[in-house]
Amino acid sequence: MQPSILSRVLALTLMTVTVQPVFATTDIINSGSTNTQMNASINANTELKRLISWAIEHDAGIQQIHYQADALQDMGVATSQWMDPKLKVGVGGLPVDSFAFDDDPMTNISVGLMQQFGRGNTLDLKQKQSDQQANSIREKADIRDLELENAITTQWNELVFQQNVYGLLQKNQTLFRELEHYLSTNYGVGSNQTQDIIQAQLQISLIDDKLQANQQMQQKIKAQLSEWIGDNAFTMQANNYPSWVVLNDYLSTSTGASSSITSEDNYQALVSHPSIRMSDLLIKSSETGIDIANEAYLPEFGVEVMYGYRQANGMGGQPASDLMSVYLTMDIPLFTEKRQDKKLSSAQHQLGAAKSQRDLLLQQMNAKINALTVDRYNLEQRIERYQDSLLKRAKEKTRAIERGYQNNTSQLDEYIRAASDELTLAIEQERLQADLEKTNSGLAYLLNKF
């Protein structure tokens, strides 16, 4: 191969395998393209936010949560009302020998109403508890919002990764097609030349397979996204990774000169997370349950009013007067050991369980944040190593083999291996960047910093 043609073809390789991804979430950014990358990230954020807003607005899961909360709140209103009054109708003092209503002055036709009242403030406390439980369920809607943001953002980042890799593979394939065409056109027939042509054709076929696998993965990701964003998944343009302005501001403020945030910083941020807010409301609901249990030690009152109509005459021969009766009923909680005491003990245990659940959730979320922070720091370091060292060394190796091939001291398959290794490193760097974006998304979910 002529040196000028070889240099032009091989230069394409170096351009292809050293294409750098857009780093929107780290400080490893080329200063000459900072503005372009920032604009691309802003555009990505705008499109991503639009899709997330659409998903939240049309999500059946969020609607289900609101229905559940409304149902519980309405049930709380129903259970906090007085019992319906009872109507009592009957005949009293009826003589059995004649069954006449006007023979005996004691005979009367009675109509009465009975009304039972709540025990202490039990009814108001029950409505308060239902409202607290309904509000805790509504916090699930905010949790669902964050879950949707995390899921869609994660799939978005994976799609950007696959598209970046697809671009690298396409350019690499273009190189080998040009190389194969040149070898077929200019080389004579011989064992070495034929071997070079076959090697180039094999490389083209291998890249074809990788391109198809990549397309398959992109279609699969879009199919998964359609669960949340519908047909938007098949028309969206995920060209760049999003920026993490809120998350980066928080991490830079919290870490200072250190490489990780402290547990105290985590806990301060986690108290605003919907999962913790839901736990706080469940704790308040359990505290209200204790108040309800304490009300069980108070008596429960009821009122009964009766009116008796009499048709018989009295002892003096005059029509007997009608009768009016009023009763006050009250139960007396005397035997509390196995009823009221146990209910109070149960409510206290439920409060302890709710507080323990909150503490456990905080510990679990804090541990996840710490693990993701470690991943984030190491991924940034590895990306920097790829940029500053590994890709440069791979490029130097490729150039050295290129010179050897021009001087007939190296074989074409050696150059192909070197170019493939350089492409592999570029794809690995893209993978690290995608993993970093996934880590940022996980941190944003836990810290509520999307």
PDB file of N, CA, C and O in Angstrom, residues 227-278:
ATOM      1  N   GLU A 227     -43.343   1.986  28.167  1.00  0.00           N
ATOM      2  CA  GLU A 227     -44.199   1.719  29.333  1.00  0.00           C
ATOM      3  C   GLU A 227     -44.593   3.022  30.023  1.00  0.00           C
ATOM      4  O   GLU A 227     -45.694   3.143  30.559  1.00  0.00           O
ATOM      5  N   TRP A 228     -43.684   3.996  30.002  1.00  0.00           N
ATOM      6  CA  TRP A 228     -43.913   5.242  30.740  1.00  0.00           C
ATOM      7  C   TRP A 228     -44.245   6.421  29.819  1.00  0.00           C
ATOM      8  O   TRP A 228     -45.011   7.293  30.206  1.00  0.00           O
ATOM      9  N   ILE A 229     -43.656   6.464  28.629  1.00  0.00           N
ATOM     10  CA  ILE A 229     -43.837   7.653  27.786  1.00  0.00           C
ATOM     11  C   ILE A 229     -44.571   7.326  26.488  1.00  0.00           C
ATOM     12  O   ILE A 229     -44.644   8.175  25.597  1.00  0.00           O
ATOM     13  N   GLY A 230     -45.105   6.117  26.376  1.00  0.00           N
ATOM     14  CA  GLY A 230     -45.926   5.763  25.230  1.00  0.00           C
ATOM     15  C   GLY A 230     -45.172   5.841  23.913  1.00  0.00           C
ATOM     16  O   GLY A 230     -43.975   5.484  23.829  1.00  0.00           O
ATOM     17  N   ASP A 231     -45.838   6.334  22.899  1.00  0.00           N
ATOM     18  CA  ASP A 231     -45.238   6.412  21.564  1.00  0.00           C
ATOM     19  C   ASP A 231     -44.115   7.437  21.482  1.00  0.00           C
ATOM     20  O   ASP A 231     -43.369   7.455  20.496  1.00  0.00           O
ATOM     21  N   ASN A 232     -43.996   8.301  22.492  1.00  0.00           N
ATOM     22  CA  ASN A 232     -42.874   9.246  22.506  1.00  0.00           C
ATOM     23  C   ASN A 232     -41.528   8.522  22.497  1.00  0.00           C
ATOM     24  O   ASN A 232     -40.515   9.087  22.079  1.00  0.00           O
ATOM     25  N   ALA A 233     -41.531   7.279  22.980  1.00  0.00           N
ATOM     26  CA  ALA A 233     -40.285   6.522  23.035  1.00  0.00           C
ATOM     27  C   ALA A 233     -39.695   6.276  21.652  1.00  0.00           C
ATOM     28  O   ALA A 233     -38.473   6.136  21.507  1.00  0.00           O
ATOM     29  N   PHE A 234     -40.548   6.229  20.634  1.00  0.00           N
ATOM     30  CA  PHE A 234     -40.082   5.889  19.298  1.00  0.00           C
ATOM     31  C   PHE A 234     -39.797   7.128  18.452  1.00  0.00           C
ATOM     32  O   PHE A 234     -39.342   7.001  17.313  1.00  0.00           O
ATOM     33  N   THR A 235     -40.074   8.312  19.003  1.00  0.00           N
ATOM     34  CA  THR A 235     -39.787   9.551  18.271  1.00  0.00           C
ATOM     35  C   THR A 235     -38.805  10.450  19.006  1.00  0.00           C
ATOM     36  O   THR A 235     -38.380  11.459  18.465  1.00  0.00           O
ATOM     37  N   MET A 236     -38.453  10.105  20.233  1.00  0.00           N
ATOM     38  CA  MET A 236     -37.552  10.928  21.038  1.00  0.00           C
ATOM     39  C   MET A 236     -36.142  10.939  20.449  1.00  0.00           C
ATOM     40  O   MET A 236     -35.736  10.015  19.736  1.00  0.00           O
ATOM     41  N   GLN A 237     -35.399  11.998  20.764  1.00  0.00           N
ATOM     42  CA  GLN A 237     -34.020  12.138  20.312  1.00  0.00           C
ATOM     43  C   GLN A 237     -33.115  12.238  21.541  1.00  0.00           C
ATOM     44  O   GLN A 237     -32.984  13.297  22.144  1.00  0.00           O
ATOM     45  N   ALA A 238     -32.553  11.116  21.948  1.00  0.00           N
ATOM     46  CA  ALA A 238     -31.651  11.078  23.107  1.00  0.00           C
ATOM     47  C   ALA A 238     -30.217  11.164  22.596  1.00  0.00           C
ATOM     48  O   ALA A 238     -29.550  10.152  22.388  1.00  0.00           O
ATOM     49  N   ASN A 239     -29.742  12.379  22.384  1.00  0.00           N
ATOM     50  CA  ASN A 239     -28.418  12.577  21.782  1.00  0.00           C
ATOM     51  C   ASN A 239     -27.318  12.875  22.786  1.00  0.00           C
ATOM     52  O   ASN A 239     -26.143  12.719  22.465  1.00  0.00           O
ATOM     53  N   ASN A 240     -27.686  13.332  23.969  1.00  0.00           N
ATOM     54  CA  ASN A 240     -26.670  13.727  24.939  1.00  0.00           C
ATOM     55  C   ASN A 240     -27.116  13.353  26.338  1.00  0.00           C
ATOM     56  O   ASN A 240     -28.314  13.212  26.623  1.00  0.00           O
ATOM     57  N   TYR A 241     -26.114  13.223  27.207  1.00  0.00           N
ATOM     58  CA  TYR A 241     -26.409  12.983  28.610  1.00  0.00           C
ATOM     59  C   TYR A 241     -26.936  14.267  29.246  1.00  0.00           C
ATOM     60  O   TYR A 241     -26.570  15.372  28.841  1.00  0.00           O
ATOM     61  N   PRO A 242     -27.786  14.136  30.266  1.00  0.00           N
ATOM     62  CA  PRO A 242     -28.287  15.342  30.937  1.00  0.00           C
ATOM     63  C   PRO A 242     -27.231  15.940  31.855  1.00  0.00           C
ATOM     64  O   PRO A 242     -26.246  15.286  32.222  1.00  0.00           O
ATOM     65  N   SER A 243     -27.442  17.182  32.219  1.00  0.00           N
ATOM     66  CA  SER A 243     -26.599  17.813  33.231  1.00  0.00           C
ATOM     67  C   SER A 243     -27.239  17.601  34.596  1.00  0.00           C
ATOM     68  O   SER A 243     -28.434  17.330  34.701  1.00  0.00           O
ATOM     69  N   TRP A 244     -26.441  17.740  35.633  1.00  0.00           N
ATOM     70  CA  TRP A 244     -26.909  17.480  37.002  1.00  0.00           C
ATOM     71  C   TRP A 244     -26.610  18.708  37.867  1.00  0.00           C
ATOM     72  O   TRP A 244     -25.836  18.639  38.819  1.00  0.00           O
ATOM     73  N   VAL A 245     -27.235  19.809  37.527  1.00  0.00           N
ATOM     74  CA  VAL A 245     -26.921  21.069  38.196  1.00  0.00           C
ATOM     75  C   VAL A 245     -27.264  20.996  39.680  1.00  0.00           C
ATOM     76  O   VAL A 245     -26.436  21.320  40.540  1.00  0.00           O
ATOM     77  N   VAL A 246     -28.477  20.564  40.000  1.00  0.00           N
ATOM     78  CA  VAL A 246     -28.912  20.528  41.402  1.00  0.00           C
ATOM     79  C   VAL A 246     -28.071  19.542  42.196  1.00  0.00           C
ATOM     80  O   VAL A 246     -27.618  19.840  43.305  1.00  0.00           O
ATOM     81  N   LEU A 247     -27.849  18.363  41.622  1.00  0.00           N
ATOM     82  CA  LEU A 247     -27.065  17.345  42.326  1.00  0.00           C
ATOM     83  C   LEU A 247     -25.630  17.802  42.523  1.00  0.00           C
ATOM     84  O   LEU A 247     -25.063  17.658  43.614  1.00  0.00           O
ATOM     85  N   ASN A 248     -25.011  18.341  41.475  1.00  0.00           N
ATOM     86  CA  ASN A 248     -23.620  18.786  41.588  1.00  0.00           C
ATOM     87  C   ASN A 248     -23.472  19.922  42.592  1.00  0.00           C
ATOM     88  O   ASN A 248     -22.492  19.974  43.344  1.00  0.00           O
ATOM     89  N   ASP A 249     -24.447  20.830  42.624  1.00  0.00           N
ATOM     90  CA  ASP A 249     -24.393  21.914  43.607  1.00  0.00           C
ATOM     91  C   ASP A 249     -24.444  21.356  45.024  1.00  0.00           C
ATOM     92  O   ASP A 249     -23.703  21.799  45.909  1.00  0.00           O
ATOM     93  N   TYR A 250     -25.326  20.380  45.234  1.00  0.00           N
ATOM     94  CA  TYR A 250     -25.432  19.787  46.570  1.00  0.00           C
ATOM     95  C   TYR A 250     -24.151  19.059  46.956  1.00  0.00           C
ATOM     96  O   TYR A 250     -23.632  19.227  48.063  1.00  0.00           O
ATOM     97  N   LEU A 251     -23.628  18.240  46.028  1.00  0.00           N
ATOM     98  CA  LEU A 251     -22.429  17.467  46.339  1.00  0.00           C
ATOM     99  C   LEU A 251     -21.223  18.374  46.554  1.00  0.00           C
ATOM    100  O   LEU A 251     -20.406  18.133  47.450  1.00  0.00           O
ATOM    101  N   SER A 252     -21.099  19.415  45.751  1.00  0.00           N
ATOM    102  CA  SER A 252     -19.963  20.318  45.914  1.00  0.00           C
ATOM    103  C   SER A 252     -20.058  21.085  47.232  1.00  0.00           C
ATOM    104  O   SER A 252     -19.042  21.348  47.882  1.00  0.00           O
ATOM    105  N   THR A 253     -21.281  21.416  47.643  1.00  0.00           N
ATOM    106  CA  THR A 253     -21.458  22.121  48.919  1.00  0.00           C
ATOM    107  C   THR A 253     -21.226  21.203  50.098  1.00  0.00           C
ATOM    108  O   THR A 253     -20.640  21.591  51.113  1.00  0.00           O
ATOM    109  N   SER A 254     -21.671  19.950  49.967  1.00  0.00           N
ATOM    110  CA  SER A 254     -21.582  19.012  51.092  1.00  0.00           C
ATOM    111  C   SER A 254     -20.194  18.443  51.269  1.00  0.00           C
ATOM    112  O   SER A 254     -19.723  18.241  52.393  1.00  0.00           O
ATOM    113  N   THR A 255     -19.509  18.164  50.159  1.00  0.00           N
ATOM    114  CA  THR A 255     -18.211  17.502  50.278  1.00  0.00           C
ATOM    115  C   THR A 255     -17.100  18.468  50.625  1.00  0.00           C
ATOM    116  O   THR A 255     -16.188  18.127  51.372  1.00  0.00           O
ATOM    117  N   GLY A 256     -17.177  19.681  50.084  1.00  0.00           N
ATOM    118  CA  GLY A 256     -16.070  20.610  50.309  1.00  0.00           C
ATOM    119  C   GLY A 256     -14.797  20.065  49.726  1.00  0.00           C
ATOM    120  O   GLY A 256     -14.713  19.708  48.557  1.00  0.00           O
ATOM    121  N   ALA A 257     -13.785  19.936  50.573  1.00  0.00           N
ATOM    122  CA  ALA A 257     -12.498  19.417  50.104  1.00  0.00           C
ATOM    123  C   ALA A 257     -12.432  17.906  50.146  1.00  0.00           C
ATOM    124  O   ALA A 257     -11.517  17.301  49.607  1.00  0.00           O
ATOM    125  N   SER A 258     -13.392  17.266  50.793  1.00  0.00           N
ATOM    126  CA  SER A 258     -13.376  15.806  50.894  1.00  0.00           C
ATOM    127  C   SER A 258     -13.982  15.189  49.652  1.00  0.00           C
ATOM    128  O   SER A 258     -14.562  15.862  48.817  1.00  0.00           O
ATOM    129  N   SER A 259     -13.844  13.875  49.554  1.00  0.00           N
ATOM    130  CA  SER A 259     -14.337  13.165  48.364  1.00  0.00           C
ATOM    131  C   SER A 259     -15.687  12.521  48.590  1.00  0.00           C
ATOM    132  O   SER A 259     -16.225  11.901  47.691  1.00  0.00           O
ATOM    133  N   SER A 260     -16.251  12.631  49.785  1.00  0.00           N
ATOM    134  CA  SER A 260     -17.532  12.004  50.054  1.00  0.00           C
ATOM    135  C   SER A 260     -18.305  12.835  51.062  1.00  0.00           C
ATOM    136  O   SER A 260     -17.729  13.545  51.879  1.00  0.00           O
ATOM    137  N   ILE A 261     -19.620  12.733  50.975  1.00  0.00           N
ATOM    138  CA  ILE A 261     -20.461  13.451  51.917  1.00  0.00           C
ATOM    139  C   ILE A 261     -20.616  12.625  53.181  1.00  0.00           C
ATOM    140  O   ILE A 261     -20.471  11.407  53.185  1.00  0.00           O
ATOM    141  N   THR A 262     -20.878  13.296  54.293  1.00  0.00           N
ATOM    142  CA  THR A 262     -20.968  12.620  55.575  1.00  0.00           C
ATOM    143  C   THR A 262     -22.382  12.106  55.793  1.00  0.00           C
ATOM    144  O   THR A 262     -23.335  12.513  55.128  1.00  0.00           O
ATOM    145  N   SER A 263     -22.513  11.187  56.773  1.00  0.00           N
ATOM    146  CA  SER A 263     -23.833  10.646  57.089  1.00  0.00           C
ATOM    147  C   SER A 263     -24.759  11.742  57.596  1.00  0.00           C
ATOM    148  O   SER A 263     -25.963  11.726  57.324  1.00  0.00           O
ATOM    149  N   GLU A 264     -24.198  12.707  58.329  1.00  0.00           N
ATOM    150  CA  GLU A 264     -25.020  13.813  58.817  1.00  0.00           C
ATOM    151  C   GLU A 264     -25.604  14.597  57.649  1.00  0.00           C
ATOM    152  O   GLU A 264     -26.790  14.971  57.661  1.00  0.00           O
ATOM    153  N   ASP A 265     -24.786  14.854  56.630  1.00  0.00           N
ATOM    154  CA  ASP A 265     -25.291  15.535  55.437  1.00  0.00           C
ATOM    155  C   ASP A 265     -26.385  14.707  54.764  1.00  0.00           C
ATOM    156  O   ASP A 265     -27.401  15.246  54.304  1.00  0.00           O
ATOM    157  N   ASN A 266     -26.165  13.390  54.703  1.00  0.00           N
ATOM    158  CA  ASN A 266     -27.156  12.517  54.090  1.00  0.00           C
ATOM    159  C   ASN A 266     -28.493  12.601  54.812  1.00  0.00           C
ATOM    160  O   ASN A 266     -29.551  12.733  54.190  1.00  0.00           O
ATOM    161  N   TYR A 267     -28.447  12.497  56.146  1.00  0.00           N
ATOM    162  CA  TYR A 267     -29.682  12.490  56.917  1.00  0.00           C
ATOM    163  C   TYR A 267     -30.434  13.807  56.770  1.00  0.00           C
ATOM    164  O   TYR A 267     -31.667  13.824  56.712  1.00  0.00           O
ATOM    165  N   GLN A 268     -29.700  14.903  56.711  1.00  0.00           N
ATOM    166  CA  GLN A 268     -30.355  16.198  56.523  1.00  0.00           C
ATOM    167  C   GLN A 268     -31.062  16.270  55.176  1.00  0.00           C
ATOM    168  O   GLN A 268     -32.133  16.873  55.056  1.00  0.00           O
ATOM    169  N   ALA A 269     -30.470  15.661  54.164  1.00  0.00           N
ATOM    170  CA  ALA A 269     -31.101  15.656  52.843  1.00  0.00           C
ATOM    171  C   ALA A 269     -32.229  14.637  52.761  1.00  0.00           C
ATOM    172  O   ALA A 269     -33.242  14.867  52.103  1.00  0.00           O
ATOM    173  N   LEU A 270     -32.069  13.516  53.457  1.00  0.00           N
ATOM    174  CA  LEU A 270     -33.051  12.441  53.355  1.00  0.00           C
ATOM    175  C   LEU A 270     -34.371  12.778  54.030  1.00  0.00           C
ATOM    176  O   LEU A 270     -35.403  12.189  53.677  1.00  0.00           O
ATOM    177  N   VAL A 271     -34.362  13.679  55.005  1.00  0.00           N
ATOM    178  CA  VAL A 271     -35.617  13.991  55.700  1.00  0.00           C
ATOM    179  C   VAL A 271     -36.652  14.599  54.756  1.00  0.00           C
ATOM    180  O   VAL A 271     -37.849  14.573  55.044  1.00  0.00           O
ATOM    181  N   SER A 272     -36.190  15.134  53.641  1.00  0.00           N
ATOM    182  CA  SER A 272     -37.125  15.701  52.665  1.00  0.00           C
ATOM    183  C   SER A 272     -37.531  14.690  51.595  1.00  0.00           C
ATOM    184  O   SER A 272     -38.324  15.012  50.710  1.00  0.00           O
ATOM    185  N   HIS A 273     -36.989  13.471  51.671  1.00  0.00           N
ATOM    186  CA  HIS A 273     -37.352  12.451  50.684  1.00  0.00           C
ATOM    187  C   HIS A 273     -38.766  11.950  50.965  1.00  0.00           C
ATOM    188  O   HIS A 273     -39.155  11.765  52.128  1.00  0.00           O
ATOM    189  N   PRO A 274     -39.579  11.737  49.932  1.00  0.00           N
ATOM    190  CA  PRO A 274     -40.963  11.289  50.162  1.00  0.00           C
ATOM    191  C   PRO A 274     -41.061  10.010  50.989  1.00  0.00           C
ATOM    192  O   PRO A 274     -42.025   9.853  51.746  1.00  0.00           O
ATOM    193  N   SER A 275     -40.097   9.110  50.864  1.00  0.00           N
ATOM    194  CA  SER A 275     -40.145   7.875  51.652  1.00  0.00           C
ATOM    195  C   SER A 275     -40.043   8.175  53.143  1.00  0.00           C
ATOM    196  O   SER A 275     -40.749   7.557  53.963  1.00  0.00           O
ATOM    197  N   ILE A 276     -39.186   9.111  53.508  1.00  0.00           N
ATOM    198  CA  ILE A 276     -39.042   9.473  54.916  1.00  0.00           C
ATOM    199  C   ILE A 276     -40.243  10.287  55.374  1.00  0.00           C
ATOM    200  O   ILE A 276     -40.729  10.127  56.508  1.00  0.00           O
ATOM    201  N   ARG A 277     -40.741  11.168  54.512  1.00  0.00           N
ATOM    202  CA  ARG A 277     -41.940  11.920  54.872  1.00  0.00           C
ATOM    203  C   ARG A 277     -43.120  10.977  55.105  1.00  0.00           C
ATOM    204  O   ARG A 277     -43.931  11.195  56.012  1.00  0.00           O
ATOM    205  N   MET A 278     -43.217   9.934  54.304  1.00  0.00           N
ATOM    206  CA  MET A 278     -44.276   8.958  54.494  1.00  0.00           C
ATOM    207  C   MET A 278     -44.105   8.241  55.826  1.00  0.00           C
ATOM    208  O   MET A 278     -45.080   8.016  56.555  1.00  0.00           O
TER     209      MET A 278
END
